[in-house]
Amino acid sequence: MLLLHQFTYFIVIFGYIETGKCSGSKTMITNNGLNDVYGKNPGLKSRITSNGLNYANKVAMDALTANIRTFIVPDQHGDSSGVQYDLTNLRVTGFTEPQSSISFLPGGLKWTANGAGVSMHGNYRYKIHKKWLPTIRGSGTFDISVFGLDFSINMVFGVDVNGRPTIEARGCSCGIYRVKIKFHGGWAWLYNLFSRILESKVRKILMHKICDIVTKQINEDMEKKLASLPVTTILGERFLLDYRLLQIPDFHSSYMETFHKGEIYWFGDEREAPLDPPTMADIGDTQKMMYFWISDYMFNTLGYAAQMHDYLIRNITAADLPPDQRGILNTTCTSFLCFGNLIPQLQKIFPNNTVELNLFSGSPPTMIISPGQLTVGCSGKIMLYARQKDNSLAYVMTTVATMETSVNVSVSNELVHGEINDITLLLNVTDSAVGPINSMFLQVLTNSVIRAVLIPKINEFGKKGFPLPVTGKIRFINTSLRLLQNSMVIETDLNYTS
Ligand SMILES: *[C@@H]1O[C@H](CO)[C@@H](O)[C@H](O)[C@H]1NC(C)=O
Ligand SMILES: *[C@@H]1O[C@H](CO)[C@@H](O)[C@H](O)[C@H]1NC(C)=O
Ligand SMILES: *[C@@H]1O[C@H](CO)[C@@H](O)[C@H](O)[C@H]1NC(C)=O
Ligand SMILES: *[C@@H]1O[C@H](CO)[C@@H](O)[C@H](O)[C@H]1NC(C)=O
Ligand SMILES: *[C@@H]1O[C@H](CO)[C@@H](O)[C@H](O)[C@H]1NC(C)=O
Ligand SMILES: *[C@@H]1O[C@H](CO)[C@@H](O)[C@H](O)[C@H]1NC(C)=O
């Protein structure tokens, strides 16, 4: 999804390699008219560099060379100045790969290809019906070769009202050094005498036609594909990431940048979070093929949506812990890390019971990224109950808690990994049904419980990683991640395998 736009910019240029396949099955389009966001900072940004374009160009040329012989060339039928003709069963028999390059222009990209050659074989049939002559017919096969085809076209990108990219072809030019035609069968020897005249005519027609076809492909077919690109994607069933373009991509001499909304909504309730995307720190690098900026704003809108929809209310019971750690929730203890030790009154009042925790987030969790550091903070209330033998719940106490963690993030393959580096938990008991509880003591012990139980569990999850949205055929190589002010930057080279 994120990469989808960038990926499309790449492939759109060369005609459809994989366009149909790059939208994930879970992606969907919404047209909820959230267009009041223009003028805000982006939550996501991407940079594609010259190295990226060169690679895309190479991939496209390799694909073209590999596939050109299987291209289906449509039959051609025509009727001009009394000559009716049909060209059928056209197929490509040879191809000379051009010197090709893609470069940045103000507002778009320029694709130049020089020295292409292509040969085709096909059947012809014609009928000449001039008024003062008897009808003449003929048929056979022919070979046509085009040499020294030079081609150049500019593609200008924009953005539509739904935040999807638009594309427009401008300034197509095409030159052909020579066309050679050879007929076989029937009166072929006769036609071949005149093929020179035909060749120069076909050369002129082709030069116009190629530009017409390519311009039409870009302005109609590719434009249509871009207009149906998804700009949102569902995350984890409950959330929706909106990555529509906020503005026209920016083109510089050695890179282009795209600016995306990068807000996460509750799926089904796409209300704007009352948060302002901060300005993300910039880096001037253009060595890698691609760069992605992800703002802490994206996480914070996720936190906001989760908080507003009571997603951050959780009950923890023995069943939520691995079997060998369930004893922690016991009121009668056989080991040190155990609630009966945290709150000694429990051993007397609720012996041989287990406790359950109800956690309520009090405000949306927040992420702050600063150079080299990522911290996540949350605060809320924890209510403790004892599950008694008759299965009833007895209220024990309430504590308010604030927690701050610093997280080490890294990226490998196409996954972002997180590891909790440090955690600080502050607890204040605000209410108790079992007499005074020492907050300090509770805090120290709770900290050990968190370190023993919670952190390994979260880290296990973080080790699996959060997948970056790339298609199966794109691999990240030489990937690294940097933490800057208010954003993380993923910088990477790409490897495409077909
Ligand atoms: C948590 O448990 C309480 C009872 O202790 C119950 O009322 C509540 O619905 C539970 N909440 C969730 C999210 O399961
Ligand atoms: C916790 O209590 C249950 C029964 O309430 C008991 O079976 C289990 O052994 C206890 N675990 C520990 C570690 O004390
Ligand atoms: C708690 O369980 C232990 C071992 O099963 C038992 O000896 C003890 O009597 C129980 N205490 C109460 C109050 O049920
Ligand atoms: C706990 O109470 C102390 C003193 O009243 C206060 O300074 C601290 O901020 C409180 N901590 C939390 C987590 O509410
Ligand atoms: C996090 O990174 C710091 C600095 O690189 C390192 O000292 C620390 O061990 C890392 N923590 C974890 C849990 O890997
Ligand atoms: C990875 O980086 C090295 C060193 O910059 C470079 O030589 C290599 O081509 C890069 N790999 C890819 C797949 O771009």
XYZ file of C-alpha atoms and ligand atoms in Angstrom:
582
model
C 0.000 0.000 0.000
C 2.526 2.647 0.948
C 4.830 1.425 -1.649
C 1.986 0.993 -3.978
C 2.070 4.549 -5.226
C 5.816 4.592 -5.557
C 5.777 1.222 -7.158
C 3.162 2.392 -9.562
C 5.189 5.438 -10.447
C 7.904 3.018 -11.392
C 5.933 0.614 -13.393
C 3.429 2.952 -14.861
C 6.230 4.270 -16.959
C 6.923 1.093 -18.786
C 3.562 -0.290 -19.390
C 1.889 -2.480 -16.882
C 4.464 -4.800 -15.461
C 2.468 -6.248 -12.614
C 0.185 -3.279 -12.082
C -2.797 -5.513 -11.680
C -1.150 -7.583 -9.004
C 0.270 -5.024 -6.699
C -2.876 -4.141 -4.834
C -3.258 -6.365 -1.836
C -6.456 -8.297 -1.368
C -7.166 -6.451 1.866
C -6.886 -3.010 0.378
C -9.999 -1.102 -0.359
C -11.064 2.224 -1.679
C -13.035 4.685 0.307
C -14.370 7.913 -1.013
C -15.310 9.611 2.162
C -14.437 13.069 0.966
C -11.806 13.776 3.591
C -10.224 16.463 1.557
C -9.947 19.113 4.184
C -6.452 18.004 5.009
C -4.551 19.823 2.303
C -2.058 22.206 3.725
C -1.186 19.928 6.633
C 2.182 18.258 7.004
C 2.352 14.725 5.682
C 2.339 11.739 8.019
C 4.270 9.750 5.443
C 6.726 10.817 2.818
C 8.698 8.938 0.219
C 11.717 9.864 -1.834
C 12.663 8.096 -5.032
C 16.160 8.884 -6.231
C 17.979 8.694 -9.567
C 19.388 5.353 -8.431
C 15.819 4.176 -7.923
C 14.780 5.369 -11.372
C 17.803 3.767 -13.016
C 16.944 0.500 -11.364
C 13.294 0.758 -12.380
C 14.408 1.483 -15.921
C 16.624 -1.575 -15.953
C 13.862 -3.794 -14.561
C 11.438 -2.481 -17.147
C 13.839 -2.976 -20.030
C 14.669 -6.514 -18.917
C 10.975 -7.291 -18.676
C 10.308 -5.784 -22.082
C 13.123 -7.760 -23.683
C 12.012 -10.965 -22.004
C 8.364 -10.570 -22.940
C 8.309 -8.826 -26.275
C 8.158 -11.994 -28.334
C 4.961 -12.990 -26.601
C 3.293 -9.629 -27.155
C 0.051 -9.957 -29.026
C 0.021 -7.412 -31.807
C -3.547 -6.649 -32.853
C -4.544 -7.285 -36.464
C -4.527 -4.175 -38.607
C -7.240 -3.390 -41.117
C -7.328 -0.351 -43.312
C -8.829 1.240 -46.376
C -7.094 4.201 -47.930
C -7.341 5.666 -51.408
C -8.924 2.572 -52.829
C -6.569 0.086 -51.220
C -8.179 -2.183 -48.685
C -5.741 -4.227 -46.616
C -5.625 -6.634 -43.689
C -2.509 -7.454 -41.708
C -3.030 -10.516 -39.512
C -1.110 -12.962 -37.319
C 1.439 -10.306 -36.520
C 4.182 -11.422 -34.213
C 7.456 -10.008 -33.013
C 10.458 -11.955 -34.283
C 13.297 -9.795 -33.050
C 14.071 -6.937 -30.693
C 17.100 -4.739 -30.141
C 17.114 -3.290 -26.660
C 17.484 0.490 -26.756
C 19.729 2.700 -24.668
C 17.094 3.801 -22.263
C 16.963 6.225 -19.364
C 14.479 7.916 -17.090
C 15.247 11.278 -15.609
C 13.511 13.877 -13.473
C 11.852 16.917 -14.990
C 10.092 19.746 -13.215
C 6.697 18.178 -12.527
C 7.445 14.754 -13.862
C 9.684 12.262 -15.552
C 11.260 11.991 -18.965
C 11.698 8.623 -20.585
C 14.184 8.436 -23.444
C 15.036 5.363 -25.493
C 17.518 5.376 -28.376
C 18.435 2.787 -30.968
C 15.583 0.345 -30.489
C 14.931 -2.184 -33.237
C 12.040 -4.521 -33.776
C 11.172 -7.097 -36.452
C 7.772 -8.577 -37.110
C 6.310 -11.260 -39.304
C 2.709 -11.391 -40.481
C 0.170 -12.173 -43.174
C -1.161 -9.590 -45.575
C -4.144 -9.473 -47.857
C -5.149 -6.545 -50.017
C -7.711 -5.493 -52.559
C -7.382 -2.519 -54.919
C -10.659 -1.228 -56.246
C -10.186 1.851 -58.406
C -13.087 2.884 -60.582
C -11.351 2.551 -63.914
C -9.459 -0.652 -63.139
C -10.504 -4.211 -62.526
C -10.242 -5.202 -58.851
C -6.799 -6.513 -57.979
C -6.293 -8.841 -55.023
C -3.278 -10.460 -53.458
C -2.061 -12.092 -50.264
C 1.000 -13.658 -48.683
C 3.345 -13.107 -45.791
C 5.772 -10.347 -45.030
C 8.602 -9.325 -42.726
C 9.032 -5.820 -41.451
C 12.000 -4.472 -39.510
C 12.344 -1.112 -37.852
C 15.890 0.110 -37.185
C 17.185 2.981 -35.123
C 14.032 3.906 -33.309
C 14.577 6.898 -31.007
C 11.849 7.834 -28.653
C 11.245 10.326 -25.907
C 8.236 11.285 -23.835
C 7.569 13.413 -20.767
C 5.135 12.335 -18.095
C 3.682 14.942 -15.806
C 2.206 13.873 -12.473
C -0.546 15.491 -10.499
C -3.055 14.568 -7.853
C -6.829 14.222 -8.075
C -9.469 15.222 -5.513
C -9.290 11.811 -3.872
C -5.541 11.974 -3.351
C -4.678 9.609 -6.151
C -1.870 10.342 -8.569
C -2.653 11.483 -12.081
C -0.443 11.198 -15.125
C -0.341 13.048 -18.418
C 1.909 12.488 -21.430
C 3.482 15.544 -23.010
C 5.949 16.251 -25.782
C 6.307 12.837 -27.371
C 8.892 12.594 -30.100
C 9.835 9.619 -32.222
C 12.391 9.125 -34.961
C 13.072 6.048 -37.086
C 16.257 5.564 -39.067
C 14.954 2.951 -41.442
C 12.091 0.544 -42.101
C 12.632 -2.606 -44.176
C 9.799 -4.624 -45.657
C 10.026 -7.922 -47.512
C 7.097 -9.816 -49.025
C 6.888 -13.574 -49.569
C 4.587 -15.660 -51.779
C 2.520 -14.908 -54.874
C 3.623 -11.729 -56.580
C 6.110 -11.011 -53.831
C 9.008 -10.484 -56.246
C 7.002 -7.734 -57.870
C 6.005 -6.044 -54.627
C 9.565 -6.209 -53.386
C 10.540 -4.005 -56.338
C 8.366 -1.275 -54.869
C 9.034 -1.926 -51.203
C 11.388 1.074 -50.967
C 8.499 3.447 -51.637
C 6.313 1.600 -49.157
C 9.097 1.577 -46.575
C 9.470 5.342 -46.481
C 5.706 5.721 -46.273
C 5.440 3.205 -43.414
C 8.366 4.904 -41.650
C 6.499 8.234 -41.621
C 3.240 6.628 -40.483
C 4.984 4.674 -37.716
C 6.734 7.746 -36.314
C 3.363 9.385 -35.754
C 1.592 6.224 -34.722
C 4.069 5.278 -32.021
C 3.636 8.648 -30.315
C -0.136 8.428 -30.718
C -0.245 4.961 -29.182
C 2.084 5.726 -26.278
C 0.361 9.015 -25.522
C -2.998 7.279 -25.570
C -1.721 4.450 -23.359
C -0.496 6.933 -20.778
C -3.378 9.383 -20.913
C -6.112 6.786 -20.964
C -5.058 3.329 -19.789
C -2.487 4.298 -17.191
C -4.493 7.268 -16.022
C -7.448 4.924 -15.518
C -5.304 2.546 -13.460
C -4.016 5.354 -11.298
C -7.540 6.666 -10.809
C -8.544 3.330 -9.308
C -5.540 2.918 -7.019
C -6.483 2.358 -3.413
C -5.484 5.144 -1.020
C -6.388 3.339 2.169
C -5.595 -0.055 3.580
C -6.985 -2.009 6.495
C -4.572 -2.635 9.342
C -5.210 -5.496 11.711
C -8.947 -5.621 10.959
C -9.839 -2.697 13.216
C -7.883 0.191 11.729
C -7.610 1.945 8.433
C -4.491 3.671 7.157
C -5.141 6.598 4.873
C -2.159 7.301 2.637
C -3.740 9.529 0.027
C -1.494 12.082 -1.596
C -1.752 15.493 0.012
C -0.164 17.398 -2.814
C 1.459 17.074 -6.206
C 4.714 15.118 -6.012
C 7.787 17.296 -5.831
C 10.457 16.850 -8.504
C 14.096 17.799 -8.064
C 17.071 17.136 -10.309
C 18.124 13.949 -8.516
C 15.008 12.807 -6.685
C 11.245 13.053 -6.412
C 9.123 13.090 -3.282
C 5.549 12.101 -2.560
C 3.618 13.353 0.458
C 0.930 11.206 2.020
C -1.632 11.742 4.717
C -0.464 8.888 6.943
C -3.367 8.945 9.368
C -4.805 5.841 10.982
C -8.542 5.753 11.674
C -10.823 3.329 13.395
C -12.182 1.207 10.576
C -15.736 2.383 9.946
C -15.292 5.689 11.761
C -12.942 7.794 9.709
C -12.985 10.855 11.928
C -10.004 13.185 11.899
C -7.848 12.940 15.000
C -7.409 16.338 16.697
C -3.651 16.113 16.154
C -1.384 18.153 13.962
C 1.219 16.256 11.973
C 4.588 17.703 12.985
C 7.224 18.762 10.469
C 9.440 15.768 9.855
C 13.182 16.341 9.915
C 14.847 16.244 6.528
C 17.965 14.538 5.298
C 19.591 15.380 2.004
C 20.632 11.821 1.165
C 20.029 10.454 -2.313
C 22.351 7.439 -2.281
C 19.741 4.734 -1.722
C 16.977 4.011 -4.214
C 14.174 4.926 -1.846
C 13.554 6.659 1.441
C 10.405 6.521 3.582
C 9.592 8.885 6.348
C 7.049 7.691 8.906
C 5.916 10.364 11.345
C 5.152 9.649 14.988
C 1.843 11.303 14.063
C 0.824 8.042 12.367
C 1.205 6.097 15.596
C -0.468 8.837 17.602
C -3.556 8.803 15.379
C -3.665 5.034 15.860
C -3.528 5.576 19.618
C -6.277 8.182 19.398
C -8.580 5.918 17.369
C -7.927 3.015 19.748
C -8.645 5.157 22.809
C -11.851 6.627 21.354
C -13.212 3.159 20.629
C -12.377 1.631 24.005
C -9.865 -0.637 22.348
C -7.439 -0.046 25.187
C -9.570 -1.634 27.892
C -8.186 -5.032 28.726
C -8.766 -7.689 31.331
C -5.862 -9.876 32.307
C -6.707 -13.254 33.805
C -4.661 -16.386 34.372
C -5.694 -17.595 30.931
C -3.816 -14.677 29.348
C -0.494 -15.775 30.790
C 1.645 -18.705 29.716
C 0.879 -21.720 31.994
C 4.253 -21.576 33.755
C 3.658 -17.937 34.762
C 0.060 -18.107 35.909
C 1.181 -18.391 39.535
C 1.940 -14.649 39.433
C -1.785 -14.009 39.800
C -2.076 -16.272 42.880
C -3.016 -14.859 46.221
C -1.262 -17.728 48.003
C 2.297 -17.751 46.827
C 4.851 -20.421 46.199
C 7.246 -18.113 44.378
C 8.432 -14.529 44.821
C 6.727 -12.941 41.802
C 3.177 -13.315 42.988
C 0.327 -10.939 43.876
C 0.036 -12.427 47.339
C 3.491 -10.976 47.991
C 2.686 -7.666 46.282
C -0.341 -7.156 48.531
C 0.195 -9.313 51.630
C -3.437 -8.755 52.787
C -4.565 -10.935 49.869
C -3.024 -14.027 51.448
C -5.301 -13.628 54.465
C -8.487 -12.258 52.921
C -8.574 -14.213 49.648
C -6.448 -17.346 50.176
C -6.036 -19.795 47.277
C -7.644 -17.377 44.815
C -6.319 -15.747 41.685
C -6.514 -12.066 40.909
C -7.720 -10.455 37.696
C -6.722 -7.057 36.401
C -8.933 -4.644 34.530
C -6.818 -2.135 32.629
C -8.240 1.130 31.336
C -6.195 3.510 29.272
C -6.945 7.008 30.506
C -5.696 8.934 27.493
C -4.397 7.960 24.045
C -0.927 6.463 24.185
C 1.685 8.702 22.623
C 4.845 8.103 20.673
C 7.617 10.652 20.515
C 10.473 10.158 18.110
C 13.573 12.256 18.574
C 17.041 11.790 17.070
C 18.160 8.276 17.977
C 15.281 7.679 20.354
C 11.722 6.416 20.327
C 9.547 6.504 23.414
C 5.994 5.394 23.970
C 3.980 6.613 26.911
C 0.605 5.651 28.282
C -1.393 6.228 31.407
C -4.513 4.807 32.916
C -6.130 2.956 35.723
C -5.743 -0.623 36.915
C -8.498 -2.255 38.960
C -7.734 -5.449 40.793
C -10.273 -8.173 41.602
C -9.983 -11.556 43.293
C -11.697 -14.466 41.564
C -13.150 -16.491 44.440
C -13.907 -20.177 44.728
C -17.610 -19.595 43.953
C -16.443 -17.804 40.790
C -17.564 -14.406 42.062
C -15.288 -11.390 41.780
C -14.305 -9.391 44.834
C -12.976 -5.886 44.348
C -9.504 -5.355 45.810
C -8.132 -1.975 44.820
C -7.556 0.680 42.175
C -4.284 2.214 41.145
C -3.452 4.897 38.630
C -0.439 4.170 36.490
C 1.796 5.911 34.016
C 4.228 3.985 31.912
C 6.980 5.127 29.622
C 9.084 2.847 27.497
C 11.960 3.445 25.177
C 11.984 1.163 22.193
C 14.861 0.130 19.960
C 13.622 -0.127 16.397
C 15.336 -1.735 13.461
C 14.427 -2.972 10.026
C 15.341 -6.180 8.260
C 13.932 -7.768 5.168
C 10.605 -5.999 4.814
C 9.845 -5.873 8.529
C 10.217 -3.198 11.171
C 11.236 -4.729 14.487
C 10.859 -3.222 17.917
C 12.480 -4.164 21.190
C 11.630 -2.597 24.520
C 14.830 -1.213 25.914
C 13.620 0.260 29.138
C 10.367 0.709 30.947
C 9.347 3.039 33.768
C 6.124 2.443 35.622
C 4.696 4.759 38.241
C 1.804 3.596 40.399
C -0.364 5.376 42.957
C -2.966 3.400 44.779
C -6.092 5.553 44.879
C -8.551 3.216 46.499
C -8.378 -0.047 48.442
C -10.875 -2.519 49.897
C -8.154 -4.377 51.790
C -6.655 -1.570 53.880
C -3.555 0.511 53.172
C -1.329 -0.629 50.346
C 2.215 0.591 49.990
C 2.424 2.166 46.512
C 6.211 2.137 46.516
C 6.413 -1.533 47.339
C 3.709 -2.369 44.831
C 5.575 -0.406 42.191
C 8.872 -2.159 42.743
C 7.254 -5.557 42.554
C 5.055 -4.644 39.623
C 8.168 -3.504 37.801
C 9.708 -6.929 38.274
C 6.503 -8.573 37.072
C 6.531 -6.368 33.989
C 10.151 -7.185 33.272
C 9.594 -10.880 33.790
C 6.281 -11.283 31.995
C 5.245 -8.312 29.910
C 8.468 -7.218 28.245
C 9.431 -10.658 26.916
C 5.911 -11.015 25.568
C 5.969 -7.648 23.819
C 9.490 -8.270 22.540
C 8.444 -11.608 21.140
C 5.813 -9.731 19.173
C 8.324 -7.050 18.198
C 10.764 -9.665 16.986
C 8.220 -10.990 14.521
C 8.082 -7.487 13.141
C 5.602 -5.199 11.544
C 5.446 -5.832 7.813
C 6.151 -2.954 5.495
C 3.632 -2.890 2.731
C 5.547 -4.153 -0.260
C 4.528 -6.668 -2.848
C 6.070 -10.104 -2.860
C 8.295 -9.411 -5.832
C 10.049 -6.420 -4.314
C 12.767 -7.074 -1.780
C 14.515 -4.537 0.395
C 18.308 -4.675 0.228
C 20.839 -2.543 2.137
C 18.046 -1.376 4.384
C 18.550 0.760 7.457
C 16.425 2.816 9.776
C 17.172 6.158 11.383
C 15.302 8.051 14.062
C 15.079 11.782 13.388
C 12.979 14.512 14.949
C 9.346 13.306 14.865
C 9.971 10.631 12.263
C 11.728 7.441 11.385
C 13.379 7.135 8.000
C 13.739 3.814 6.269
C 16.337 3.938 3.541
C 16.696 1.076 1.146
C 17.751 -0.313 -2.185
C 15.312 -2.548 -3.989
C 15.514 -5.860 -5.699
C 12.777 -6.994 -8.050
C 12.448 -10.654 -8.907
C 9.947 -11.675 -11.524
C -13.538 -7.129 32.333
O -14.053 -7.720 33.487
C -15.143 -6.998 34.069
C -15.503 -7.683 35.346
O -14.394 -7.754 36.166
C -16.293 -6.996 33.091
O -17.372 -6.256 33.626
C -15.844 -6.372 31.820
O -16.844 -6.467 30.840
C -14.597 -7.043 31.272
N -14.086 -6.273 30.159
C -13.604 -6.816 29.063
C -13.088 -5.863 28.007
O -13.565 -8.023 28.901
C -1.501 -21.008 41.843
O -2.748 -21.456 42.362
C -3.264 -22.615 41.767
C -4.603 -22.937 42.376
O -5.232 -21.800 42.811
C -2.282 -23.751 41.942
O -2.769 -24.889 41.264
C -0.916 -23.353 41.402
O 0.021 -24.375 41.685
C -0.460 -22.074 42.035
N 0.795 -21.673 41.386
C 1.820 -21.218 42.039
C 3.059 -20.922 41.258
O 1.767 -21.008 43.222
C -5.324 -23.594 50.274
O -4.814 -24.711 49.589
C -3.931 -25.508 50.377
C -3.345 -26.616 49.516
O -4.298 -27.103 48.612
C -4.718 -26.086 51.559
O -3.845 -26.860 52.369
C -5.321 -24.942 52.369
O -6.141 -25.453 53.374
C -6.141 -23.995 51.494
N -6.543 -22.876 52.262
C -7.847 -22.418 52.260
C -8.115 -21.297 53.158
O -8.684 -22.916 51.520
C 1.405 9.681 42.516
O 1.247 10.622 43.567
C 2.321 11.535 43.657
C 2.069 12.368 44.905
O 0.734 12.654 45.085
C 2.364 12.372 42.410
O 3.448 13.276 42.478
C 2.563 11.456 41.210
O 2.522 12.185 40.036
C 1.467 10.412 41.205
N 1.779 9.439 40.176
C 0.852 9.000 39.321
C 1.313 7.936 38.421
O -0.296 9.409 39.298
C 18.973 -0.627 22.618
O 20.007 0.150 22.036
C 21.005 0.581 22.974
C 21.944 1.506 22.247
O 22.276 1.010 21.011
C 21.702 -0.639 23.537
O 22.671 -0.238 24.491
C 20.677 -1.531 24.203
O 21.299 -2.723 24.671
C 19.553 -1.885 23.249
N 18.529 -2.585 23.977
C 18.045 -3.764 23.607
C 16.970 -4.337 24.463
O 18.471 -4.353 22.627
C 23.988 -2.387 -1.617
O 24.969 -1.419 -1.307
C 26.231 -1.618 -1.947
C 27.187 -0.580 -1.407
O 26.633 0.710 -1.495
C 26.067 -1.552 -3.457
O 27.283 -1.812 -4.097
C 25.044 -2.579 -3.894
O 24.793 -2.467 -5.266
C 23.740 -2.383 -3.122
N 22.811 -3.451 -3.464
C 21.720 -3.224 -4.201
C 20.864 -4.411 -4.464
O 21.447 -2.147 -4.645
